[in-house]
Amino acid sequence: LEVNGQRLADQTLMVKLQPEGEATVEFEQRFTKPGSQLISVVLDSDALPGDNRSDAVVVVADSLPVVLVDGDKRLDPTRSETFFAKAALNATGGETSWIKTRVVTPDEISAETLRDVAVLVLANVGSISPERLELLDRFVASGRGLLFVLGDKVPKDGYALDLERAGAALLP
């Protein structure tokens, strides 16, 4: 196993395959710094050298950026829609949180708000404007995650009518 061209501690695992056979080998690597990392799996030489190496690039982040959209923000934070989700996702004690949460209101959803976000949680958001639906559609199309948490503010018929008007394909 190599990371960024540097060979890590040799790991030896004997796998015997029949002709046309397949095997899955799993290993774990803990990265020490964030950023793009080149990972290479290099096998011992054999009669077919073209398949002895496989490379992949992974992006390592300090933390997973999550935005919680509070659809019913309250003066008493313990009664807000996002209070328990934020508490559950944040680390306790001296631990470094691997999930970085931020709470916003539905009116604060913008291209700027979504720029570096991996997951967006809409917690009991009552309505979504066509402009914001288009933002959310692009957000999901870019491979990021969107979670709808339903509640009493969500329209009885759901978001279907708004989605059809905006042309978004977020929900079936």
Tab-separated table of C-alpha atoms in Angstrom:
chain	number	residue	atom	x	y	z
A	1	LEU	CA	0.000	0.000	0.000
A	2	GLU	CA	1.321	3.432	-0.966
A	3	VAL	CA	-0.064	6.836	-0.048
A	4	ASN	CA	1.189	9.789	-2.104
A	5	GLY	CA	4.031	7.647	-3.461
A	6	GLN	CA	5.271	6.664	-0.002
A	7	ARG	CA	5.222	2.966	0.783
A	8	LEU	CA	3.540	2.200	4.089
A	9	ALA	CA	4.361	-0.723	6.329
A	10	ASP	CA	4.369	-3.865	4.234
A	11	GLN	CA	1.264	-5.893	4.637
A	12	THR	CA	1.378	-9.432	3.354
A	13	LEU	CA	-1.765	-11.336	2.571
A	14	MET	CA	-1.741	-14.534	0.542
A	15	VAL	CA	-4.740	-14.878	-1.753
A	16	LYS	CA	-4.923	-17.874	-4.052
A	17	LEU	CA	-7.232	-17.541	-7.041
A	18	GLN	CA	-8.477	-20.015	-9.563
A	19	PRO	CA	-8.335	-18.960	-13.233
A	20	GLU	CA	-11.003	-16.253	-13.833
A	21	GLY	CA	-11.405	-16.088	-10.024
A	22	GLU	CA	-12.060	-13.013	-7.927
A	23	ALA	CA	-11.338	-12.002	-4.349
A	24	THR	CA	-12.045	-8.988	-2.183
A	25	VAL	CA	-9.345	-7.725	0.148
A	26	GLU	CA	-10.145	-5.042	2.704
A	27	PHE	CA	-7.709	-2.818	4.552
A	28	GLU	CA	-7.939	0.296	6.683
A	29	GLN	CA	-5.844	3.432	6.355
A	30	ARG	CA	-5.986	6.370	8.759
A	31	PHE	CA	-4.816	9.601	7.155
A	32	THR	CA	-2.881	12.187	9.144
A	33	LYS	CA	-3.645	15.281	7.060
A	34	PRO	CA	-6.565	16.570	5.010
A	35	GLY	CA	-6.520	17.107	1.247
A	36	SER	CA	-6.251	14.993	-1.878
A	37	GLN	CA	-4.376	11.755	-1.336
A	38	LEU	CA	-3.170	9.290	-3.976
A	39	ILE	CA	-3.635	5.702	-2.826
A	40	SER	CA	-1.927	2.869	-4.674
A	41	VAL	CA	-2.248	-0.847	-4.135
A	42	VAL	CA	0.830	-2.603	-5.514
A	43	LEU	CA	1.026	-6.361	-5.900
A	44	ASP	CA	4.118	-8.518	-6.300
A	45	SER	CA	5.270	-9.021	-9.882
A	46	ASP	CA	3.782	-11.849	-11.875
A	47	ALA	CA	3.446	-12.924	-15.532
A	48	LEU	CA	0.898	-10.164	-16.207
A	49	PRO	CA	2.471	-6.922	-14.877
A	50	GLY	CA	-0.276	-4.659	-16.250
A	51	ASP	CA	-2.657	-5.497	-13.408
A	52	ASN	CA	-0.224	-5.355	-10.484
A	53	ARG	CA	-1.024	-1.777	-9.527
A	54	SER	CA	-4.213	0.169	-8.941
A	55	ASP	CA	-4.373	3.894	-8.140
A	56	ALA	CA	-7.163	6.077	-6.756
A	57	VAL	CA	-7.439	9.600	-5.419
A	58	VAL	CA	-9.441	10.264	-2.271
A	59	VAL	CA	-10.223	13.604	-0.697
A	60	VAL	CA	-9.691	13.589	3.055
A	61	ALA	CA	-11.533	16.245	5.072
A	62	ASP	CA	-10.975	17.439	8.640
A	63	SER	CA	-14.695	17.084	9.200
A	64	LEU	CA	-17.932	16.533	7.308
A	65	PRO	CA	-19.691	19.903	6.898
A	66	VAL	CA	-23.425	19.579	7.621
A	67	VAL	CA	-25.966	22.403	7.540
A	68	LEU	CA	-29.161	21.972	9.552
A	69	VAL	CA	-32.045	24.128	8.306
A	70	ASP	CA	-34.371	24.849	11.233
A	71	GLY	CA	-37.947	25.193	9.972
A	72	ASP	CA	-39.323	26.218	13.377
A	73	LYS	CA	-36.633	28.116	15.256
A	74	ARG	CA	-37.636	28.924	18.849
A	75	LEU	CA	-36.373	31.284	21.528
A	76	ASP	CA	-35.815	28.250	23.728
A	77	PRO	CA	-33.148	26.400	21.719
A	78	THR	CA	-34.131	23.039	23.239
A	79	ARG	CA	-37.500	23.359	21.459
A	80	SER	CA	-35.998	24.120	18.044
A	81	GLU	CA	-36.246	21.508	15.284
A	82	THR	CA	-32.475	21.074	15.051
A	83	PHE	CA	-31.477	21.068	18.730
A	84	PHE	CA	-31.201	17.303	19.239
A	85	ALA	CA	-29.703	16.632	15.792
A	86	LYS	CA	-26.959	19.182	16.426
A	87	ALA	CA	-26.309	17.756	19.908
A	88	ALA	CA	-26.105	14.210	18.520
A	89	LEU	CA	-23.746	15.151	15.692
A	90	ASN	CA	-21.303	17.235	17.737
A	91	ALA	CA	-18.558	15.557	19.735
A	92	THR	CA	-18.585	15.735	23.506
A	93	GLY	CA	-15.757	16.326	25.922
A	94	GLY	CA	-12.275	16.834	24.501
A	95	GLU	CA	-12.942	14.912	21.272
A	96	THR	CA	-12.534	16.572	17.914
A	97	SER	CA	-15.812	16.432	16.054
A	98	TRP	CA	-15.650	14.712	12.674
A	99	ILE	CA	-18.987	16.330	11.785
A	100	LYS	CA	-19.102	20.126	11.689
A	101	THR	CA	-22.664	21.424	12.017
A	102	ARG	CA	-24.130	24.839	11.423
A	103	VAL	CA	-27.786	25.853	11.883
A	104	VAL	CA	-29.522	28.272	9.506
A	105	THR	CA	-33.089	29.345	8.792
A	106	PRO	CA	-34.836	28.502	5.494
A	107	ASP	CA	-34.358	32.114	4.337
A	108	GLU	CA	-30.583	31.692	4.696
A	109	ILE	CA	-30.350	28.894	2.105
A	110	SER	CA	-28.177	30.322	-0.671
A	111	ALA	CA	-25.381	29.332	-3.017
A	112	GLU	CA	-22.946	30.783	-0.469
A	113	THR	CA	-24.482	28.751	2.390
A	114	LEU	CA	-24.226	25.543	0.346
A	115	ARG	CA	-20.738	26.138	-1.075
A	116	ASP	CA	-18.676	23.702	1.036
A	117	VAL	CA	-21.514	21.653	2.521
A	118	ALA	CA	-21.614	17.855	2.154
A	119	VAL	CA	-25.050	17.257	3.707
A	120	LEU	CA	-28.065	19.541	4.086
A	121	VAL	CA	-30.858	18.641	6.513
A	122	LEU	CA	-34.237	20.356	6.083
A	123	ALA	CA	-35.856	20.001	9.516
A	124	ASN	CA	-39.601	20.733	9.380
A	125	VAL	CA	-39.187	23.381	6.663
A	126	GLY	CA	-42.669	24.589	5.675
A	127	SER	CA	-42.162	25.775	2.118
A	128	ILE	CA	-39.347	26.143	-0.333
A	129	SER	CA	-39.243	28.884	-2.967
A	130	PRO	CA	-38.660	27.877	-6.618
A	131	GLU	CA	-35.271	29.620	-6.542
A	132	ARG	CA	-34.162	27.645	-3.501
A	133	LEU	CA	-35.529	24.428	-5.013
A	134	GLU	CA	-33.288	24.987	-8.026
A	135	LEU	CA	-30.335	25.477	-5.656
A	136	LEU	CA	-31.208	22.244	-3.857
A	137	ASP	CA	-31.602	20.420	-7.170
A	138	ARG	CA	-28.086	21.494	-8.234
A	139	PHE	CA	-26.783	20.628	-4.747
A	140	VAL	CA	-28.059	17.043	-5.018
A	141	ALA	CA	-27.011	16.721	-8.681
A	142	SER	CA	-23.441	17.539	-7.611
A	143	GLY	CA	-23.408	14.382	-5.474
A	144	ARG	CA	-24.082	15.892	-2.068
A	145	GLY	CA	-26.726	14.710	0.406
A	146	LEU	CA	-30.141	16.153	1.223
A	147	LEU	CA	-32.281	14.871	4.096
A	148	PHE	CA	-35.908	15.881	4.626
A	149	VAL	CA	-37.128	15.663	8.232
A	150	LEU	CA	-40.895	16.051	8.271
A	151	GLY	CA	-42.980	17.841	10.901
A	152	ASP	CA	-46.088	19.924	11.425
A	153	LYS	CA	-44.793	22.837	9.254
A	154	VAL	CA	-44.401	20.670	6.137
A	155	PRO	CA	-47.404	21.059	3.785
A	156	LYS	CA	-50.012	18.320	4.173
A	157	ASP	CA	-49.583	17.364	0.514
A	158	GLY	CA	-45.816	17.549	0.771
A	159	TYR	CA	-43.538	19.493	-1.521
A	160	ALA	CA	-44.785	17.844	-4.735
A	161	LEU	CA	-46.581	20.904	-6.143
A	162	ASP	CA	-43.642	23.197	-5.426
A	163	LEU	CA	-41.251	20.681	-6.972
A	164	GLU	CA	-43.288	20.421	-10.202
A	165	ARG	CA	-43.433	24.217	-10.535
A	166	ALA	CA	-39.710	24.575	-10.000
A	167	GLY	CA	-38.894	21.668	-12.309
A	168	ALA	CA	-36.766	20.039	-9.611
A	169	ALA	CA	-36.526	16.262	-9.294
A	170	LEU	CA	-35.640	15.981	-5.616
A	171	LEU	CA	-38.486	13.695	-4.588
A	172	PRO	CA	-40.364	10.905	-6.382
